[in-house]
Amino acid sequence: MNKTVYFDNNATTKVAPEVLAAIEPYFCELYGNPSSMHTFGGQVGHNIRDARQQTADLLGCEPEEIVFTGCGTESDNAAIKGAIAAQPNKRKIITSRVEHPAVLQVCRDLEAEGYTLAEIGVDSQGSLDIDQLEEELDESVALVTIMHANNETGVVFPIEQIAEMVTSRGIIFHTDAVQTAGKIPLDMKESSIDLLSISGHKLHAPKGVGALYIRKGTRIKPFIVGGHQEANRRAGTENVPGIIGMGKACELAKDNIEDENTRVKDLRDRLEQQVVAKCSNCWVNSKEAPRLPNTSNISFEYIEGEAILLMLDQLGICASSGSACTSGSLEPSHVLRAMGVPFTAAHGSIRFSLSRYNTAEEIDYLAEHIPAVIEKLRELSPFAKK
Ligand code: PLP
């Protein structure tokens, strides 16, 4: 296959052609500042209003409850720091051990500043320890921030049950839904979630735009201050093309959500069946847990994920590993470690994440070539049983 086979959609996605067409006029034709008094800028303000409605429609909320941000990381930072700052007398934060660094690092930095932090664990399937969460809820808790779905394993937490448990005690609840928006339905009208983060580039909008849902009445202080944009909740001249793209991408995501849960899920299952059948000593992580339809995390024992990725790359296949090379030593993913995946397998874990643009032909191409990659690396591995 002489084209790129892209199985790294949880890292970032292709901009949808319809999104590209929608944003194109906002660079050289409709470039006015939406805050300007003149009609030229004012019309852009109207179009932002439409994008806000499209985004709200995907989340099932009111447009006034959407604040556009620069990315998912900013939404997470704004939610956590903003909720904490609004309640100076409460000094405890609860999160999970498997969050993305956009949440985990913020919480750990706050811990270093003197907050008490509780990190809730997961079981071997990556499911959250709900009992531990309940035990940690007390009057000192300012915020609970627990992700909706995990970016590495695809495990979906029972977010409504968690939100209800937290908010019924008068505690603010934030969820990082960066990996779920557009993949599984969200409906804030039927939900107890107070704050929810999403990111444009994970759902076929451009990079550099995100959104934070803030339920009406939620106590939160603005994270970026300055001008009056976003109803005084996020200062800074709007990334107009990004916002227009986010709106269009949300509209498309809403239309495609069934495809995601049928065709994309079937492709994911086909990938897992073929890879596990054709390669030895490998398994799908979190297979028994509720998972996103597009994500598969496969452990190949006794080999390095980085080596697999390099060889797949030579075949034009893009995937990712949970490991990160830090200060010369290879650290296995904090998510797989929290699940207790053995060291010999956590190092050789590969995430394949699909989108509506993937095809069965691409899955078959991977399945045809990956057995030889695994076999070759096992032959070279000093740890593999020979
Ligand atoms: N949260 C999760 C679960 C993610 O997967 C990511 C990105 O990988 C982020 C937050 C950060 O989003 P962004 O890249 O838009 O800052």
mmCIF file of C-alpha atoms and ligand atoms in Angstrom:
data_model
loop_
_atom_site.group_PDB
_atom_site.id
_atom_site.type_symbol
_atom_site.label_atom_id
_atom_site.label_comp_id
_atom_site.label_asym_id
_atom_site.label_seq_id
_atom_site.Cartn_x
_atom_site.Cartn_y
_atom_site.Cartn_z
ATOM 1 C CA MET A 1 0.000 0.000 0.000
ATOM 2 C CA ASN A 2 1.697 3.205 -1.017
ATOM 3 C CA LYS A 3 -0.239 5.584 1.135
ATOM 4 C CA THR A 4 -0.194 6.350 4.842
ATOM 5 C CA VAL A 5 -2.371 4.037 6.910
ATOM 6 C CA TYR A 6 -3.395 6.206 9.823
ATOM 7 C CA PHE A 7 -4.343 4.388 13.032
ATOM 8 C CA ASP A 8 -3.458 7.209 15.446
ATOM 9 C CA ASN A 9 -6.722 9.127 15.636
ATOM 10 C CA ASN A 10 -6.639 9.469 19.430
ATOM 11 C CA ALA A 11 -3.474 11.556 18.930
ATOM 12 C CA THR A 12 -5.039 13.757 16.288
ATOM 13 C CA THR A 13 -7.396 13.508 13.334
ATOM 14 C CA LYS A 14 -7.538 14.630 9.749
ATOM 15 C CA VAL A 15 -9.527 17.839 9.227
ATOM 16 C CA ALA A 16 -12.788 16.807 7.547
ATOM 17 C CA PRO A 17 -13.022 18.201 3.976
ATOM 18 C CA GLU A 18 -16.376 19.803 4.881
ATOM 19 C CA VAL A 19 -14.685 21.532 7.833
ATOM 20 C CA LEU A 20 -11.856 22.793 5.639
ATOM 21 C CA ALA A 21 -14.397 24.227 3.173
ATOM 22 C CA ALA A 22 -16.301 25.918 6.018
ATOM 23 C CA ILE A 23 -13.261 27.663 7.501
ATOM 24 C CA GLU A 24 -11.564 28.725 4.276
ATOM 25 C CA PRO A 25 -13.403 32.097 3.889
ATOM 26 C CA TYR A 26 -12.351 33.189 7.394
ATOM 27 C CA PHE A 27 -8.710 33.806 6.469
ATOM 28 C CA CYS A 28 -8.802 36.336 3.613
ATOM 29 C CA GLU A 29 -12.468 37.313 3.192
ATOM 30 C CA LEU A 30 -14.276 37.211 6.550
ATOM 31 C CA TYR A 31 -11.310 38.270 8.657
ATOM 32 C CA GLY A 32 -13.034 40.960 10.759
ATOM 33 C CA ASN A 33 -12.782 40.985 14.542
ATOM 34 C CA PRO A 34 -16.075 39.649 15.945
ATOM 35 C CA SER A 35 -15.911 42.295 18.718
ATOM 36 C CA SER A 36 -15.781 45.216 16.234
ATOM 37 C CA MET A 37 -18.689 47.650 15.894
ATOM 38 C CA HIS A 38 -18.743 47.506 12.084
ATOM 39 C CA THR A 39 -20.894 45.136 10.072
ATOM 40 C CA PHE A 40 -17.806 43.470 8.568
ATOM 41 C CA GLY A 41 -16.698 42.196 11.983
ATOM 42 C CA GLY A 42 -20.241 41.816 13.309
ATOM 43 C CA GLN A 43 -21.175 39.197 10.702
ATOM 44 C CA VAL A 44 -18.280 37.062 11.981
ATOM 45 C CA GLY A 45 -19.772 37.372 15.461
ATOM 46 C CA HIS A 46 -23.035 35.970 14.061
ATOM 47 C CA ASN A 47 -21.208 33.038 12.536
ATOM 48 C CA ILE A 48 -19.468 32.292 15.847
ATOM 49 C CA ARG A 49 -22.934 32.187 17.384
ATOM 50 C CA ASP A 50 -23.889 29.478 14.860
ATOM 51 C CA ALA A 51 -20.727 27.497 15.680
ATOM 52 C CA ARG A 52 -21.555 27.759 19.385
ATOM 53 C CA GLN A 53 -25.020 26.355 18.660
ATOM 54 C CA GLN A 54 -23.558 23.470 16.615
ATOM 55 C CA THR A 55 -21.137 22.659 19.439
ATOM 56 C CA ALA A 56 -23.921 22.867 22.030
ATOM 57 C CA ASP A 57 -26.047 20.528 19.899
ATOM 58 C CA LEU A 58 -23.362 17.811 20.049
ATOM 59 C CA LEU A 59 -23.208 18.109 23.846
ATOM 60 C CA GLY A 60 -26.955 18.553 24.363
ATOM 61 C CA CYS A 61 -26.575 21.867 26.194
ATOM 62 C CA GLU A 62 -27.411 25.565 25.774
ATOM 63 C CA PRO A 63 -25.070 27.639 23.568
ATOM 64 C CA GLU A 64 -24.406 30.026 26.497
ATOM 65 C CA GLU A 65 -22.889 27.075 28.356
ATOM 66 C CA ILE A 66 -20.078 26.710 25.781
ATOM 67 C CA VAL A 67 -16.783 28.615 26.123
ATOM 68 C CA PHE A 68 -14.326 28.245 23.246
ATOM 69 C CA THR A 69 -10.718 27.667 24.289
ATOM 70 C CA GLY A 70 -7.391 26.987 22.604
ATOM 71 C CA CYS A 71 -7.322 23.181 23.080
ATOM 72 C CA GLY A 72 -8.377 20.330 25.343
ATOM 73 C CA THR A 73 -5.471 21.013 27.679
ATOM 74 C CA GLU A 74 -6.624 24.596 28.151
ATOM 75 C CA SER A 75 -10.185 23.460 28.822
ATOM 76 C CA ASP A 76 -8.906 21.056 31.499
ATOM 77 C CA ASN A 77 -6.669 23.706 33.099
ATOM 78 C CA ALA A 78 -9.460 26.299 33.027
ATOM 79 C CA ALA A 79 -11.979 23.903 34.571
ATOM 80 C CA ILE A 80 -9.733 22.665 37.373
ATOM 81 C CA LYS A 81 -7.997 25.919 38.285
ATOM 82 C CA GLY A 82 -11.185 27.945 37.799
ATOM 83 C CA ALA A 83 -13.287 25.692 40.053
ATOM 84 C CA ILE A 84 -10.595 25.576 42.742
ATOM 85 C CA ALA A 85 -10.102 29.367 42.706
ATOM 86 C CA ALA A 86 -13.840 29.930 43.176
ATOM 87 C CA GLN A 87 -13.844 27.934 46.456
ATOM 88 C CA PRO A 88 -10.811 29.079 48.470
ATOM 89 C CA ASN A 89 -11.975 27.351 51.653
ATOM 90 C CA LYS A 90 -12.001 23.862 50.165
ATOM 91 C CA ARG A 91 -8.572 22.275 49.840
ATOM 92 C CA LYS A 92 -9.040 18.780 48.448
ATOM 93 C CA ILE A 93 -9.116 17.539 44.842
ATOM 94 C CA ILE A 94 -9.978 14.059 43.613
ATOM 95 C CA THR A 95 -8.876 12.628 40.286
ATOM 96 C CA SER A 96 -7.914 9.224 38.862
ATOM 97 C CA ARG A 97 -4.516 7.632 38.356
ATOM 98 C CA VAL A 98 -5.145 7.184 34.639
ATOM 99 C CA GLU A 99 -5.924 10.768 33.587
ATOM 100 C CA HIS A 100 -4.213 12.470 30.677
ATOM 101 C CA PRO A 101 -1.364 14.735 31.868
ATOM 102 C CA ALA A 102 -3.577 17.734 30.980
ATOM 103 C CA VAL A 103 -5.485 16.839 34.166
ATOM 104 C CA LEU A 104 -3.039 14.761 36.224
ATOM 105 C CA GLN A 105 -0.177 17.250 36.044
ATOM 106 C CA VAL A 106 -2.449 20.172 36.947
ATOM 107 C CA CYS A 107 -3.713 18.263 39.995
ATOM 108 C CA ARG A 108 -0.192 17.261 41.053
ATOM 109 C CA ASP A 109 1.004 20.858 40.702
ATOM 110 C CA LEU A 110 -1.880 21.951 42.939
ATOM 111 C CA GLU A 111 -0.862 19.249 45.426
ATOM 112 C CA ALA A 112 2.665 20.704 45.445
ATOM 113 C CA GLU A 113 1.054 24.079 46.255
ATOM 114 C CA GLY A 114 -0.616 22.614 49.355
ATOM 115 C CA TYR A 115 -3.874 21.025 48.171
ATOM 116 C CA THR A 116 -4.701 17.488 49.263
ATOM 117 C CA LEU A 117 -4.943 15.195 46.254
ATOM 118 C CA ALA A 118 -6.602 11.781 46.107
ATOM 119 C CA GLU A 119 -5.882 9.678 43.010
ATOM 120 C CA ILE A 120 -8.434 6.907 42.496
ATOM 121 C CA GLY A 121 -7.128 3.606 41.188
ATOM 122 C CA VAL A 122 -8.393 1.224 38.513
ATOM 123 C CA ASP A 123 -8.630 -2.568 38.287
ATOM 124 C CA SER A 124 -6.839 -4.843 35.821
ATOM 125 C CA GLN A 125 -9.391 -3.986 33.125
ATOM 126 C CA GLY A 126 -8.886 -0.249 33.666
ATOM 127 C CA SER A 127 -12.274 0.267 35.349
ATOM 128 C CA LEU A 128 -12.455 2.904 38.085
ATOM 129 C CA ASP A 129 -12.629 1.937 41.772
ATOM 130 C CA ILE A 130 -15.971 3.627 42.493
ATOM 131 C CA ASP A 131 -15.940 2.517 46.171
ATOM 132 C CA GLN A 132 -12.600 4.247 46.718
ATOM 133 C CA LEU A 133 -14.030 7.378 45.103
ATOM 134 C CA GLU A 134 -17.045 7.323 47.419
ATOM 135 C CA GLU A 135 -14.806 6.927 50.484
ATOM 136 C CA GLU A 136 -12.768 9.994 49.495
ATOM 137 C CA LEU A 137 -15.795 12.310 49.148
ATOM 138 C CA ASP A 138 -15.983 14.634 52.148
ATOM 139 C CA GLU A 139 -16.748 18.266 52.949
ATOM 140 C CA SER A 140 -13.226 19.471 52.113
ATOM 141 C CA VAL A 141 -13.477 18.392 48.456
ATOM 142 C CA ALA A 142 -13.572 21.345 46.038
ATOM 143 C CA LEU A 143 -13.544 19.367 42.816
ATOM 144 C CA VAL A 144 -13.651 15.864 41.402
ATOM 145 C CA THR A 145 -12.134 15.524 37.937
ATOM 146 C CA ILE A 146 -12.453 12.098 36.331
ATOM 147 C CA MET A 147 -12.072 11.464 32.600
ATOM 148 C CA HIS A 148 -14.956 10.123 30.506
ATOM 149 C CA ALA A 149 -12.862 7.732 28.378
ATOM 150 C CA ASN A 150 -9.214 6.864 28.552
ATOM 151 C CA ASN A 151 -7.070 7.941 25.620
ATOM 152 C CA GLU A 152 -4.761 4.890 25.803
ATOM 153 C CA THR A 153 -7.129 1.989 26.450
ATOM 154 C CA GLY A 154 -10.448 3.512 25.369
ATOM 155 C CA VAL A 155 -12.067 2.451 28.676
ATOM 156 C CA VAL A 156 -15.265 4.434 29.267
ATOM 157 C CA PHE A 157 -16.052 5.271 32.883
ATOM 158 C CA PRO A 158 -19.707 5.291 34.120
ATOM 159 C CA ILE A 159 -19.607 9.054 34.088
ATOM 160 C CA GLU A 160 -23.264 9.711 34.905
ATOM 161 C CA GLN A 161 -23.142 7.476 37.984
ATOM 162 C CA ILE A 162 -19.938 9.235 39.106
ATOM 163 C CA ALA A 163 -21.319 12.720 38.380
ATOM 164 C CA GLU A 164 -24.484 11.997 40.337
ATOM 165 C CA MET A 165 -22.506 10.623 43.308
ATOM 166 C CA VAL A 166 -20.296 13.729 43.376
ATOM 167 C CA THR A 167 -22.746 16.536 42.645
ATOM 168 C CA SER A 168 -25.419 15.192 45.014
ATOM 169 C CA ARG A 169 -22.915 16.066 47.779
ATOM 170 C CA GLY A 170 -22.625 19.654 46.479
ATOM 171 C CA ILE A 171 -19.180 19.042 44.970
ATOM 172 C CA ILE A 172 -18.254 20.348 41.504
ATOM 173 C CA PHE A 173 -17.660 17.612 38.926
ATOM 174 C CA HIS A 174 -15.459 18.009 35.844
ATOM 175 C CA THR A 175 -14.866 15.415 33.148
ATOM 176 C CA ASP A 176 -12.287 15.338 30.386
ATOM 177 C CA ALA A 177 -14.385 14.178 27.420
ATOM 178 C CA VAL A 178 -11.679 14.921 24.849
ATOM 179 C CA GLN A 179 -11.762 11.305 23.640
ATOM 180 C CA THR A 180 -15.527 10.816 23.765
ATOM 181 C CA ALA A 181 -17.031 13.822 21.971
ATOM 182 C CA GLY A 182 -18.219 12.556 18.593
ATOM 183 C CA LYS A 183 -17.553 8.904 19.474
ATOM 184 C CA ILE A 184 -20.300 8.237 22.006
ATOM 185 C CA PRO A 185 -23.424 10.317 22.670
ATOM 186 C CA LEU A 186 -23.292 13.111 25.252
ATOM 187 C CA ASP A 187 -26.371 14.851 26.629
ATOM 188 C CA MET A 188 -25.763 17.493 29.248
ATOM 189 C CA LYS A 189 -29.503 18.074 29.714
ATOM 190 C CA GLU A 190 -29.807 14.549 31.125
ATOM 191 C CA SER A 191 -26.548 14.774 33.059
ATOM 192 C CA SER A 192 -25.188 15.979 36.412
ATOM 193 C CA ILE A 193 -21.788 16.940 34.962
ATOM 194 C CA ASP A 194 -20.844 20.554 35.798
ATOM 195 C CA LEU A 195 -17.799 21.021 33.575
ATOM 196 C CA LEU A 196 -16.751 19.072 30.463
ATOM 197 C CA SER A 197 -13.711 19.512 28.195
ATOM 198 C CA ILE A 198 -13.506 18.755 24.482
ATOM 199 C CA SER A 199 -10.848 19.348 21.818
ATOM 200 C CA GLY A 200 -11.299 20.216 18.133
ATOM 201 C CA HIS A 201 -8.420 18.262 16.621
ATOM 202 C CA LYS A 202 -9.676 14.966 18.072
ATOM 203 C CA LEU A 203 -12.914 15.217 16.086
ATOM 204 C CA HIS A 204 -11.802 16.365 12.644
ATOM 205 C CA ALA A 205 -11.640 20.119 13.383
ATOM 206 C CA PRO A 206 -8.297 21.955 13.164
ATOM 207 C CA LYS A 207 -5.710 22.090 15.940
ATOM 208 C CA GLY A 208 -5.794 25.135 18.222
ATOM 209 C CA VAL A 209 -9.426 25.095 19.315
ATOM 210 C CA GLY A 210 -11.231 23.444 22.199
ATOM 211 C CA ALA A 211 -14.343 24.038 24.239
ATOM 212 C CA LEU A 212 -15.356 23.934 27.861
ATOM 213 C CA TYR A 213 -18.965 23.230 28.801
ATOM 214 C CA ILE A 214 -19.871 25.148 31.963
ATOM 215 C CA ARG A 215 -23.261 24.248 33.399
ATOM 216 C CA LYS A 216 -25.297 27.386 34.129
ATOM 217 C CA GLY A 217 -24.718 28.425 37.752
ATOM 218 C CA THR A 218 -21.404 26.573 38.249
ATOM 219 C CA ARG A 219 -18.927 28.456 40.458
ATOM 220 C CA ILE A 220 -15.817 29.034 38.348
ATOM 221 C CA LYS A 221 -13.275 31.847 38.008
ATOM 222 C CA PRO A 222 -11.947 32.774 34.545
ATOM 223 C CA PHE A 223 -8.549 31.244 33.859
ATOM 224 C CA ILE A 224 -7.422 33.719 31.168
ATOM 225 C CA VAL A 225 -8.364 37.336 31.900
ATOM 226 C CA GLY A 226 -8.214 40.429 29.708
ATOM 227 C CA GLY A 227 -10.922 41.442 27.226
ATOM 228 C CA HIS A 228 -14.620 40.631 27.373
ATOM 229 C CA GLN A 229 -14.670 37.762 24.878
ATOM 230 C CA GLU A 230 -16.663 34.595 25.596
ATOM 231 C CA ALA A 231 -18.937 36.534 27.990
ATOM 232 C CA ASN A 232 -15.949 37.402 30.226
ATOM 233 C CA ARG A 233 -15.093 33.736 30.712
ATOM 234 C CA ARG A 234 -12.083 33.404 28.379
ATOM 235 C CA ALA A 235 -10.311 36.554 27.241
ATOM 236 C CA GLY A 236 -8.446 36.846 23.941
ATOM 237 C CA THR A 237 -9.484 37.540 20.364
ATOM 238 C CA GLU A 238 -11.291 34.482 19.091
ATOM 239 C CA ASN A 239 -9.626 31.895 16.842
ATOM 240 C CA VAL A 240 -12.410 32.423 14.319
ATOM 241 C CA PRO A 241 -11.452 29.760 11.735
ATOM 242 C CA GLY A 242 -10.882 27.284 14.569
ATOM 243 C CA ILE A 243 -14.248 28.024 16.147
ATOM 244 C CA ILE A 244 -16.095 27.818 12.814
ATOM 245 C CA GLY A 245 -14.277 24.518 12.190
ATOM 246 C CA MET A 246 -15.199 23.223 15.621
ATOM 247 C CA GLY A 247 -18.880 24.015 14.980
ATOM 248 C CA LYS A 248 -18.887 22.247 11.612
ATOM 249 C CA ALA A 249 -16.950 19.266 13.010
ATOM 250 C CA CYS A 250 -19.454 18.925 15.868
ATOM 251 C CA GLU A 251 -22.344 18.976 13.389
ATOM 252 C CA LEU A 252 -20.664 16.235 11.315
ATOM 253 C CA ALA A 253 -19.777 14.230 14.438
ATOM 254 C CA LYS A 254 -23.425 14.269 15.514
ATOM 255 C CA ASP A 255 -24.465 12.992 12.066
ATOM 256 C CA ASN A 256 -21.760 10.289 12.099
ATOM 257 C CA ILE A 257 -22.095 8.994 15.645
ATOM 258 C CA GLU A 258 -24.007 5.888 14.529
ATOM 259 C CA ASP A 259 -21.337 5.066 11.936
ATOM 260 C CA GLU A 260 -18.737 5.379 14.707
ATOM 261 C CA ASN A 261 -20.598 2.792 16.799
ATOM 262 C CA THR A 262 -21.272 0.359 13.959
ATOM 263 C CA ARG A 263 -18.829 0.546 11.050
ATOM 264 C CA VAL A 264 -15.825 1.950 12.975
ATOM 265 C CA LYS A 265 -16.456 -0.458 15.858
ATOM 266 C CA ASP A 266 -16.634 -3.387 13.383
ATOM 267 C CA LEU A 267 -13.293 -2.299 11.920
ATOM 268 C CA ARG A 268 -11.815 -2.154 15.431
ATOM 269 C CA ASP A 269 -13.117 -5.667 16.168
ATOM 270 C CA ARG A 270 -11.786 -6.957 12.852
ATOM 271 C CA LEU A 271 -8.359 -5.494 13.714
ATOM 272 C CA GLU A 272 -8.320 -7.141 17.147
ATOM 273 C CA GLN A 273 -9.499 -10.539 15.893
ATOM 274 C CA GLN A 274 -6.957 -10.691 13.098
ATOM 275 C CA VAL A 275 -3.966 -9.403 15.078
ATOM 276 C CA VAL A 276 -4.586 -11.646 18.087
ATOM 277 C CA ALA A 277 -5.182 -14.672 15.837
ATOM 278 C CA LYS A 278 -2.046 -14.117 13.773
ATOM 279 C CA CYS A 279 0.489 -13.011 16.428
ATOM 280 C CA SER A 280 1.616 -15.054 19.434
ATOM 281 C CA ASN A 281 1.844 -13.839 23.055
ATOM 282 C CA CYS A 282 -0.386 -10.839 22.635
ATOM 283 C CA TRP A 283 -3.729 -9.684 24.000
ATOM 284 C CA VAL A 284 -6.147 -6.764 23.932
ATOM 285 C CA ASN A 285 -5.969 -4.646 27.082
ATOM 286 C CA SER A 286 -9.282 -3.772 28.781
ATOM 287 C CA LYS A 287 -11.189 -6.109 26.456
ATOM 288 C CA GLU A 288 -13.777 -6.865 29.162
ATOM 289 C CA ALA A 289 -14.437 -3.211 30.054
ATOM 290 C CA PRO A 290 -16.843 -0.845 28.253
ATOM 291 C CA ARG A 291 -14.660 0.807 25.606
ATOM 292 C CA LEU A 292 -14.712 3.483 22.923
ATOM 293 C CA PRO A 293 -15.664 2.039 19.522
ATOM 294 C CA ASN A 294 -12.452 3.222 17.855
ATOM 295 C CA THR A 295 -9.657 2.308 20.289
ATOM 296 C CA SER A 296 -7.629 -0.859 20.661
ATOM 297 C CA ASN A 297 -4.625 -1.275 22.957
ATOM 298 C CA ILE A 298 -2.693 -4.475 22.291
ATOM 299 C CA SER A 299 0.205 -5.805 24.389
ATOM 300 C CA PHE A 300 2.904 -7.800 22.619
ATOM 301 C CA GLU A 301 4.970 -9.543 25.265
ATOM 302 C CA TYR A 302 8.782 -9.332 25.459
ATOM 303 C CA ILE A 303 9.291 -6.629 22.839
ATOM 304 C CA GLU A 304 9.578 -2.849 22.857
ATOM 305 C CA GLY A 305 6.610 -0.860 21.597
ATOM 306 C CA GLU A 306 8.978 1.678 20.053
ATOM 307 C CA ALA A 307 10.600 -1.021 17.912
ATOM 308 C CA ILE A 308 7.173 -2.191 16.694
ATOM 309 C CA LEU A 309 6.207 1.389 15.860
ATOM 310 C CA LEU A 310 9.402 1.956 13.873
ATOM 311 C CA MET A 311 8.860 -1.175 11.814
ATOM 312 C CA LEU A 312 5.184 -0.351 11.244
ATOM 313 C CA ASP A 313 6.272 3.128 10.223
ATOM 314 C CA GLN A 314 8.448 1.614 7.486
ATOM 315 C CA LEU A 315 5.276 -0.023 6.171
ATOM 316 C CA GLY A 316 3.475 3.329 6.213
ATOM 317 C CA ILE A 317 1.394 2.412 9.263
ATOM 318 C CA CYS A 318 0.958 5.032 12.012
ATOM 319 C CA ALA A 319 0.091 3.891 15.536
ATOM 320 C CA SER A 320 1.361 4.858 18.967
ATOM 321 C CA SER A 321 2.746 3.373 22.160
ATOM 322 C CA GLY A 322 1.934 4.366 25.707
ATOM 323 C CA SER A 323 5.585 4.443 26.672
ATOM 324 C CA ALA A 324 7.444 7.697 26.898
ATOM 325 C CA CYS A 325 11.188 8.002 26.706
ATOM 326 C CA THR A 326 12.090 10.071 29.726
ATOM 327 C CA SER A 327 15.616 10.945 30.827
ATOM 328 C CA GLY A 328 17.172 8.028 29.003
ATOM 329 C CA SER A 329 14.985 5.326 30.550
ATOM 330 C CA LEU A 330 11.896 3.889 28.919
ATOM 331 C CA GLU A 331 8.933 4.398 31.234
ATOM 332 C CA PRO A 332 5.899 2.230 30.495
ATOM 333 C CA SER A 333 2.548 3.993 30.336
ATOM 334 C CA HIS A 334 1.186 5.204 33.701
ATOM 335 C CA VAL A 335 -2.233 3.919 32.601
ATOM 336 C CA LEU A 336 -1.095 0.328 31.986
ATOM 337 C CA ARG A 337 1.003 0.432 35.179
ATOM 338 C CA ALA A 338 -2.068 1.528 37.161
ATOM 339 C CA MET A 339 -3.899 -1.503 35.693
ATOM 340 C CA GLY A 340 -1.084 -3.797 36.780
ATOM 341 C CA VAL A 341 -0.169 -4.892 33.233
ATOM 342 C CA PRO A 342 3.099 -6.861 33.620
ATOM 343 C CA PHE A 343 6.249 -4.899 32.873
ATOM 344 C CA THR A 344 7.197 -7.290 30.031
ATOM 345 C CA ALA A 345 3.910 -6.492 28.286
ATOM 346 C CA ALA A 346 3.364 -2.831 29.213
ATOM 347 C CA HIS A 347 6.571 -1.995 27.321
ATOM 348 C CA GLY A 348 5.267 -3.672 24.181
ATOM 349 C CA SER A 349 1.816 -2.088 24.092
ATOM 350 C CA ILE A 350 0.531 -0.451 20.958
ATOM 351 C CA ARG A 351 -2.557 1.713 20.589
ATOM 352 C CA PHE A 352 -4.461 1.575 17.328
ATOM 353 C CA SER A 353 -7.109 4.289 17.135
ATOM 354 C CA LEU A 354 -9.448 4.497 14.165
ATOM 355 C CA SER A 355 -11.721 7.089 12.597
ATOM 356 C CA ARG A 356 -14.533 7.161 10.052
ATOM 357 C CA TYR A 357 -11.888 7.563 7.330
ATOM 358 C CA ASN A 358 -10.359 4.099 7.915
ATOM 359 C CA THR A 359 -11.238 1.133 5.703
ATOM 360 C CA ALA A 360 -11.341 -2.679 5.956
ATOM 361 C CA GLU A 361 -8.557 -2.784 3.360
ATOM 362 C CA GLU A 362 -6.287 -0.876 5.764
ATOM 363 C CA ILE A 363 -7.074 -3.269 8.615
ATOM 364 C CA ASP A 364 -6.241 -6.239 6.378
ATOM 365 C CA TYR A 365 -2.972 -4.580 5.332
ATOM 366 C CA LEU A 366 -1.972 -4.278 9.011
ATOM 367 C CA ALA A 367 -3.026 -7.867 9.732
ATOM 368 C CA GLU A 368 -1.016 -9.116 6.766
ATOM 369 C CA HIS A 369 2.211 -7.407 7.825
ATOM 370 C CA ILE A 370 2.255 -7.257 11.618
ATOM 371 C CA PRO A 371 2.958 -10.982 12.258
ATOM 372 C CA ALA A 372 6.360 -10.752 10.523
ATOM 373 C CA VAL A 373 7.191 -7.593 12.512
ATOM 374 C CA ILE A 374 6.411 -9.282 15.817
ATOM 375 C CA GLU A 375 8.234 -12.476 14.875
ATOM 376 C CA LYS A 376 11.365 -10.609 13.831
ATOM 377 C CA LEU A 377 11.475 -8.517 17.016
ATOM 378 C CA ARG A 378 10.897 -11.602 19.198
ATOM 379 C CA GLU A 379 13.869 -13.282 17.560
ATOM 380 C CA LEU A 380 15.984 -10.287 18.550
ATOM 381 C CA SER A 381 14.579 -10.031 22.078
ATOM 382 C CA PRO A 382 16.840 -11.308 24.876
ATOM 383 C CA PHE A 383 13.723 -11.777 27.071
ATOM 384 C CA ALA A 384 11.498 -13.785 24.765
ATOM 385 C CA LYS A 385 11.180 -17.509 25.416
ATOM 386 C CA LYS A 386 12.683 -19.211 22.376
HETATM 387 N N1 PLP B 1 -7.332 14.847 27.435
HETATM 388 C C1 PLP B 1 -7.254 13.691 26.780
HETATM 389 C C2 PLP B 1 -7.994 12.495 27.295
HETATM 390 C C3 PLP B 1 -6.488 13.594 25.619
HETATM 391 O O1 PLP B 1 -6.415 12.433 24.966
HETATM 392 C C4 PLP B 1 -5.801 14.751 25.157
HETATM 393 C C5 PLP B 1 -4.925 14.680 23.976
HETATM 394 O O2 PLP B 1 -4.387 13.632 23.659
HETATM 395 C C6 PLP B 1 -5.939 15.948 25.871
HETATM 396 C C7 PLP B 1 -6.712 15.962 27.013
HETATM 397 C C8 PLP B 1 -5.270 17.198 25.421
HETATM 398 O O3 PLP B 1 -5.962 17.775 24.334
HETATM 399 P P1 PLP B 1 -5.242 18.865 23.409
HETATM 400 O O4 PLP B 1 -4.237 18.134 22.572
HETATM 401 O O5 PLP B 1 -6.335 19.461 22.599
HETATM 402 O O6 PLP B 1 -4.613 19.859 24.311
#
